[in-house]
Short mmCIF file of C-alpha atoms and ligand atoms in Angstrom, two decimals:
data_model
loop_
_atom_site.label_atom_id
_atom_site.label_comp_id
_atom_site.label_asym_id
_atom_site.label_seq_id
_atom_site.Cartn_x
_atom_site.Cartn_y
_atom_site.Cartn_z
CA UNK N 66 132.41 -6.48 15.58
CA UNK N 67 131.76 -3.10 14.17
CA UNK N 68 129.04 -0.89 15.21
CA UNK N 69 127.64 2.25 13.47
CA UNK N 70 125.54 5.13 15.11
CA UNK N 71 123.58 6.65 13.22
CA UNK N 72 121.03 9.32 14.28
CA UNK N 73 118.10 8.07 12.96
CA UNK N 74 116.23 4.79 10.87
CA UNK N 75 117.15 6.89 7.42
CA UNK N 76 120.40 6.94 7.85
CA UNK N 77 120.69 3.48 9.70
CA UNK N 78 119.07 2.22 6.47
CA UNK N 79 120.87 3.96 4.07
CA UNK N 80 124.45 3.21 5.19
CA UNK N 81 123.22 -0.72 5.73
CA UNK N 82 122.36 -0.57 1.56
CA UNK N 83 125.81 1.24 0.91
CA UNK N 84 127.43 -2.22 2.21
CA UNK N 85 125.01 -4.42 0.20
CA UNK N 86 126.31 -1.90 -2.43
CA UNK N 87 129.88 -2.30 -1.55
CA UNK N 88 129.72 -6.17 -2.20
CA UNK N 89 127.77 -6.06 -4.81
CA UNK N 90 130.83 -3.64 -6.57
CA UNK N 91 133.02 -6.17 -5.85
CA UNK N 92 131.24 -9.02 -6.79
CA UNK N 93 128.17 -8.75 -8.77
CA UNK N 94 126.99 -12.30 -8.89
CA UNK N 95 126.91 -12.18 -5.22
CA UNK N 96 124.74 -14.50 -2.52
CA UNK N 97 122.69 -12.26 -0.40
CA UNK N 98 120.80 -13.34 3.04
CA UNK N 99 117.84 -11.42 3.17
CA UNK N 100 115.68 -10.90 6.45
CA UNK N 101 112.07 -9.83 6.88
CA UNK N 102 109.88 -7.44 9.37
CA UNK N 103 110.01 -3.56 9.67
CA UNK N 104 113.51 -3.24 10.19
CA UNK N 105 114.99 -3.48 6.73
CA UNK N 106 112.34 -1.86 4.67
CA UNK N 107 114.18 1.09 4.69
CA UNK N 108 117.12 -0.85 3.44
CA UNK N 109 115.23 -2.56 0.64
CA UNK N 110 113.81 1.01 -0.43
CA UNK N 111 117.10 2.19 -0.73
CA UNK N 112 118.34 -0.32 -2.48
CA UNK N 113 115.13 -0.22 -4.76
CA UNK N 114 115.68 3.18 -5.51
CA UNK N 115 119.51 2.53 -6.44
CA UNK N 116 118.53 0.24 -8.68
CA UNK N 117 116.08 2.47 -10.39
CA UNK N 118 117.95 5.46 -10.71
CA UNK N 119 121.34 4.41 -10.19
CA UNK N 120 121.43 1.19 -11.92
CA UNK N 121 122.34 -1.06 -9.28
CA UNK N 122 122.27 -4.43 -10.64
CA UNK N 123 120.72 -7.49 -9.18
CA UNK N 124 120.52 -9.57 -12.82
CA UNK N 125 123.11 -11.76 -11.20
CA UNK N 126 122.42 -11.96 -7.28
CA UNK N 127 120.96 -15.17 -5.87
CA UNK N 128 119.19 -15.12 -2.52
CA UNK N 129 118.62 -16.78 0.84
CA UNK N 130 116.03 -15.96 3.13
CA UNK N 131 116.40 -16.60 6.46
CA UNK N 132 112.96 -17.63 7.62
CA UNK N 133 109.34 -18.48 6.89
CA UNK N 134 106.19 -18.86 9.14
CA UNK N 135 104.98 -22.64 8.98
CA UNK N 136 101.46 -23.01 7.46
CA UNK N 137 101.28 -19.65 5.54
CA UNK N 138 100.89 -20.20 1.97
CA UNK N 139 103.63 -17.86 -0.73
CA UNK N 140 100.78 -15.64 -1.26
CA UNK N 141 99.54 -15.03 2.06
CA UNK N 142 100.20 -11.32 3.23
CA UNK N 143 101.95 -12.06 6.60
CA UNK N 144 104.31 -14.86 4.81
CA UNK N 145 107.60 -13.81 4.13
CA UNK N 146 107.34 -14.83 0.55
CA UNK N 147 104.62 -12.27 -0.09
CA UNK N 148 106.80 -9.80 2.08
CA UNK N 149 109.81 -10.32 0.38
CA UNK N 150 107.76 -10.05 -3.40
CA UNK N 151 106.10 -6.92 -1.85
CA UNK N 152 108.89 -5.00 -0.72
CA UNK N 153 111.36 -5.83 -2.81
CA UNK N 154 111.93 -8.73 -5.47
CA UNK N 155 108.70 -7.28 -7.87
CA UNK N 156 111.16 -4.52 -8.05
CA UNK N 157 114.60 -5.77 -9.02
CA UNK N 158 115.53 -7.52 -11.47
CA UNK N 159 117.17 -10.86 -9.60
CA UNK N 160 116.16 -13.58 -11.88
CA UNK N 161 112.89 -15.77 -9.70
CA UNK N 162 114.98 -18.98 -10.19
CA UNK N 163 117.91 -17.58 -7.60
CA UNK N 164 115.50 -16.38 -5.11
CA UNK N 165 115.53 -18.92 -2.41
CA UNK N 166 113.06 -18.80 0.26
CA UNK N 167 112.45 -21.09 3.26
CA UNK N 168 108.70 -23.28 2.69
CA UNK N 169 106.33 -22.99 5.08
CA UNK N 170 104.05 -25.40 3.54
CA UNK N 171 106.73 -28.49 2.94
CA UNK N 172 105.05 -32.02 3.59
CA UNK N 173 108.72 -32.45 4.83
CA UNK N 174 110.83 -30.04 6.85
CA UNK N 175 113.80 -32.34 7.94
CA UNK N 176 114.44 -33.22 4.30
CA UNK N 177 113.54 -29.63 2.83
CA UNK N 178 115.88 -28.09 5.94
CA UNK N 179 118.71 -30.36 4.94
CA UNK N 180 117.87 -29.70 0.93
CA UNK N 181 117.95 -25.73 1.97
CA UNK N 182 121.23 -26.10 3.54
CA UNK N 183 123.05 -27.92 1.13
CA UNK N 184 121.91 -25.31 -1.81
CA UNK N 185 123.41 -22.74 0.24
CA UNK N 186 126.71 -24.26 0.10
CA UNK N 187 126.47 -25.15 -4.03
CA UNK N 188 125.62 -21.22 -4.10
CA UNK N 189 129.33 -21.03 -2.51
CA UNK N 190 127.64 -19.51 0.97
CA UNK N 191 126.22 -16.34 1.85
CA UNK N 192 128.27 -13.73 0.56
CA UNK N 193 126.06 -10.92 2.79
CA UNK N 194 123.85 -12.08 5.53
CA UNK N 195 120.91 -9.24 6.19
CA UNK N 196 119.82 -9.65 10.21
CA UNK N 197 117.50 -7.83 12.03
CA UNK N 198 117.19 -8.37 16.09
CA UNK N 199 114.07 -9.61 18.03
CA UNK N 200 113.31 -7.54 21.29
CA UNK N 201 114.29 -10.91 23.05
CA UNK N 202 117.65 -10.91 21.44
CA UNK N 203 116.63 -13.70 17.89
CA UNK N 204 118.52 -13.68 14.87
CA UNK N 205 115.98 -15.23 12.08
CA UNK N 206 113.77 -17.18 14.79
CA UNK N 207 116.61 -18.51 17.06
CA UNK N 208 114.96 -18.08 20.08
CA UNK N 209 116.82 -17.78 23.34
CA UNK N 210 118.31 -21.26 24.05
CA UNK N 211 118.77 -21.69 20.44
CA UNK N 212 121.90 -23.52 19.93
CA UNK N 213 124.48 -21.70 18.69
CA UNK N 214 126.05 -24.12 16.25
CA UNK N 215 122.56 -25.06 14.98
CA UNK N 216 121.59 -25.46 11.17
CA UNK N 217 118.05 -25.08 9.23
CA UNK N 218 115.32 -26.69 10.79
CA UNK N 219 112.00 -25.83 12.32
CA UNK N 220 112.25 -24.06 15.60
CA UNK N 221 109.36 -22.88 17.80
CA UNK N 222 108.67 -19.12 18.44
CA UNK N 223 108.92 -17.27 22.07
CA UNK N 224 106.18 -15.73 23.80
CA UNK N 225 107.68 -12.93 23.61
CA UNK N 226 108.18 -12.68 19.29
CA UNK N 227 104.67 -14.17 19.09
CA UNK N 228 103.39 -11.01 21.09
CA UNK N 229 106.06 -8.35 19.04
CA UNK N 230 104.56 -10.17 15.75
CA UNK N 231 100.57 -9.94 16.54
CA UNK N 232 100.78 -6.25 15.29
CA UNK N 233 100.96 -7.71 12.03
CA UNK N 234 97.84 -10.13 12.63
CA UNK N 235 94.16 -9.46 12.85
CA UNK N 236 94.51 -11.72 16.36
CA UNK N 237 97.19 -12.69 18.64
CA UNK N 238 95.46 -16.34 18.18
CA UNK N 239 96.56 -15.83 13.99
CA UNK N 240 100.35 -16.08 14.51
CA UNK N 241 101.76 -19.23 13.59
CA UNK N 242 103.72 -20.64 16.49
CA UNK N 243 106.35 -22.22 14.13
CA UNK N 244 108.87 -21.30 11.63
CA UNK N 245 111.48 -22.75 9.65
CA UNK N 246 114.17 -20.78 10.09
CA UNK N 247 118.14 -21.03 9.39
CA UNK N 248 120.32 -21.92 12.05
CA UNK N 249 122.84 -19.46 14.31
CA UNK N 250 125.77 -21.68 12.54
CA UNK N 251 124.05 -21.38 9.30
CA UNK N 252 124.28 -17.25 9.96
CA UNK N 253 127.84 -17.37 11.06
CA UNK N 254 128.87 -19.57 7.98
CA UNK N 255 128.40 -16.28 5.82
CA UNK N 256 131.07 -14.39 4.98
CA UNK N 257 130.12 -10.55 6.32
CA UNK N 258 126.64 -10.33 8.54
CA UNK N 259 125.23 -6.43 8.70
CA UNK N 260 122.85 -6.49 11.77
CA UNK N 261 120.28 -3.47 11.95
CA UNK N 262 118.00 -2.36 14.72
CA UNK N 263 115.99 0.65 15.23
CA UNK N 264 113.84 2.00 18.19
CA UNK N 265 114.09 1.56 22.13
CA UNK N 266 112.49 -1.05 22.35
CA UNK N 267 115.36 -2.77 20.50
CA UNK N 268 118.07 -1.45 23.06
CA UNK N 269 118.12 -3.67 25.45
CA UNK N 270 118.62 -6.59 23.13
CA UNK N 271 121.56 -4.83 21.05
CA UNK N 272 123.69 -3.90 24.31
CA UNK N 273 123.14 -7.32 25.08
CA UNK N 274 123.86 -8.78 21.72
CA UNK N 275 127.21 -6.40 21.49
CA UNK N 276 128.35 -6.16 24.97
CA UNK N 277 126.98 -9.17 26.80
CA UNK N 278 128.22 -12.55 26.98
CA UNK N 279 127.95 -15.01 24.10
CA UNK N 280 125.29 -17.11 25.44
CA UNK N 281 122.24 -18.84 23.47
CA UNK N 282 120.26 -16.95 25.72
CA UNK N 283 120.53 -13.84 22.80
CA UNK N 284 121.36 -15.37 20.00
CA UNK N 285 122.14 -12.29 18.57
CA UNK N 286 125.17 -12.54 21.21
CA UNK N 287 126.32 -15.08 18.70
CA UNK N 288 127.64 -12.05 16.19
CA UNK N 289 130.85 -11.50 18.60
CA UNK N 290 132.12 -14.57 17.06
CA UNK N 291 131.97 -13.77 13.82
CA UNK N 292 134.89 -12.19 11.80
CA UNK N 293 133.29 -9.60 9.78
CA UNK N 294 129.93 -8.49 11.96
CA UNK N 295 128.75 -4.64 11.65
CA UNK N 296 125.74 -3.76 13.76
CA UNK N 297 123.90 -0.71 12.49
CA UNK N 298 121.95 1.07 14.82
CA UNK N 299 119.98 4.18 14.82
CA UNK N 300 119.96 6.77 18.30
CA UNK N 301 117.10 4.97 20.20
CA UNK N 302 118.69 1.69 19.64
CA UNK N 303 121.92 2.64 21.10
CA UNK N 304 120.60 3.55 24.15
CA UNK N 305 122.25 1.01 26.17
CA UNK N 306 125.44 0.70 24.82
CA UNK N 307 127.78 1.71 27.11
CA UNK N 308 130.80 1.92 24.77
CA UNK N 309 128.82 4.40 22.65
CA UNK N 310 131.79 6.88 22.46
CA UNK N 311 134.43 4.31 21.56
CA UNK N 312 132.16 3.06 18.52
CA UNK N 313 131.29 6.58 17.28
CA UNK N 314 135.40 7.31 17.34
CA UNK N 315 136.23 4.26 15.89
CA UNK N 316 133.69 4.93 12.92
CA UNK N 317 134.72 8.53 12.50
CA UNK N 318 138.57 8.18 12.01
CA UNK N 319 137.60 5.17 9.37
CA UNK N 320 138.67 7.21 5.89
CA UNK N 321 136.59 4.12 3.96
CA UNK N 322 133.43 3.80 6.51
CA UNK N 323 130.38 4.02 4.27
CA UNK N 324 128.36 7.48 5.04
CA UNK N 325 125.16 7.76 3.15
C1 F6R L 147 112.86 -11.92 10.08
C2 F6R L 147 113.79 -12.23 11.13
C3 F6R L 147 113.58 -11.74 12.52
C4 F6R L 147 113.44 -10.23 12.59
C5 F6R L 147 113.24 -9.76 14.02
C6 F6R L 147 113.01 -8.27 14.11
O1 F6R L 147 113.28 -12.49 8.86
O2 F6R L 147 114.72 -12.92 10.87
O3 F6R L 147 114.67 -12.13 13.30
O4 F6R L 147 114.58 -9.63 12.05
O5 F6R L 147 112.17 -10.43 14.59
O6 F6R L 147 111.83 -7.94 13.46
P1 F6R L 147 111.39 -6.43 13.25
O7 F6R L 147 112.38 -5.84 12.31
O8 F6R L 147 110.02 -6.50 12.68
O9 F6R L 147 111.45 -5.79 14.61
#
């Protein structure tokens, strides 16, 4: 696992798009993972604003969410369909037939969950998976005791990520308390994963996630197995990372690391 410093959400964001940037330069036809919540909207400005002044090109990138709330409708503003138009598919130019995002209004989930898998794989797999962490350690909803070879399917959310959510809500009572969400084996099937996080209240869950053990306690923990995991964190994130100096020197004698 690699993981990158940097001193604040800007630049956290920024050198998270120069990877999406790298892959796409090697392979513009690329499968991206895409994740929701505040995290990456720094990365999908960024990546909006390469694409309108730098040309980045998205004309042939399909796309995998990871999640969806169960019982909001595409065009409700907390669903991650709205999210994900909002913030960033309105403004790139990835054709609307390879956008794939998880239903949260299926009459079946075991059949759409096995139907969401298998289009992954005819896509070839997720080139780039997009994570962000949950303050009790979640990657998509894979809440703590989440298996860690576990697939697509409806899962049930903590306490604790209803609570972190409700800022998003008029009322607590408004969250849904399901989502369909892919699984931790469906994440570690991709081929590179770029983790962010931003904010104390994220550090606890990234020193466990990076220096813990692997346990389906923090899913996130789940990363350490994974060949080709960065984890980009800003200052306040990396609070409790107690190999902070052995990352930082790792990152700066890399001639090739991406610096935005
Ligand atoms: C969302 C997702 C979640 C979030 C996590 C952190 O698609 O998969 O795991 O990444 O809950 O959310 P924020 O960034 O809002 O703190």
């Amino acid at each position: 696992m690699e993981v990158i410093i940097q001193r604040d959400y800007q630049q956290m964001s920024k050198t998270a798009a120069q990877i999406v940037v790298e892959v796409l330069n090697t392979k513009p036809n690329a499968v991206l993972g895409m994740a929701t919540g505040s995290t990456p909207l720094g990365l999908y400005q960024e990546l909006v604003r390469l694409h309108t002044e730098e040309q980045l090109d998205f004309s042939r990138v399909t796309t995998f969410n990871l999640d969806e709330y169960v019982g909001l409708p595409v065009n409700h503003p907390q669903s991650y369909h709205y999210f994900m138009h909002e913030h960033f598919f309105r403004h790139v130019d990835i054709p609307r037939n390879n956008i794939n995002i998880p239903s949260g209004t299926t009459s079946n989930y075991p059949a759409f969950c096995q139907w969401y898998e298998k289009r992954i794989e005819e896509c070839g797999g997720i080139d780039l998976q997009i994570l962000g962490i949950g303050s009790d350690g979640h990657i998509a909803f894979n809440e703590p005791g989440s298996s860690l070879s576990s697939r697509t399917r409806l899962k049930t959310l903590s306490k604790q990520t209803i609570d972190d959510n409700a800022r998003f809500f008029d009322r607590r009572a408004d969250v849904p308390v399901y989502a369909i969400t892919m699984g931790v084996g469906t994440i570690l099937d991709a081929h590179k994963l770029v983790l962010v996080a931003s904010g104390s209240s994220k550090a606890k869950a990234v020193a466990q996630a990076v220096e813990g053990p692997v346990t389906s306690m923090v899913t996130a923990s789940a990363l350490q197995l994974h060949r080709d995991a960065i984890v980009i964190v800003d200052e306040a994130a990396a609070a409790s990372l107690t190999m902070r100096e052995y990352y930082e020197f790792i990152y700066a004698a890399k001639p090739a690391a991406p610096r935005a």
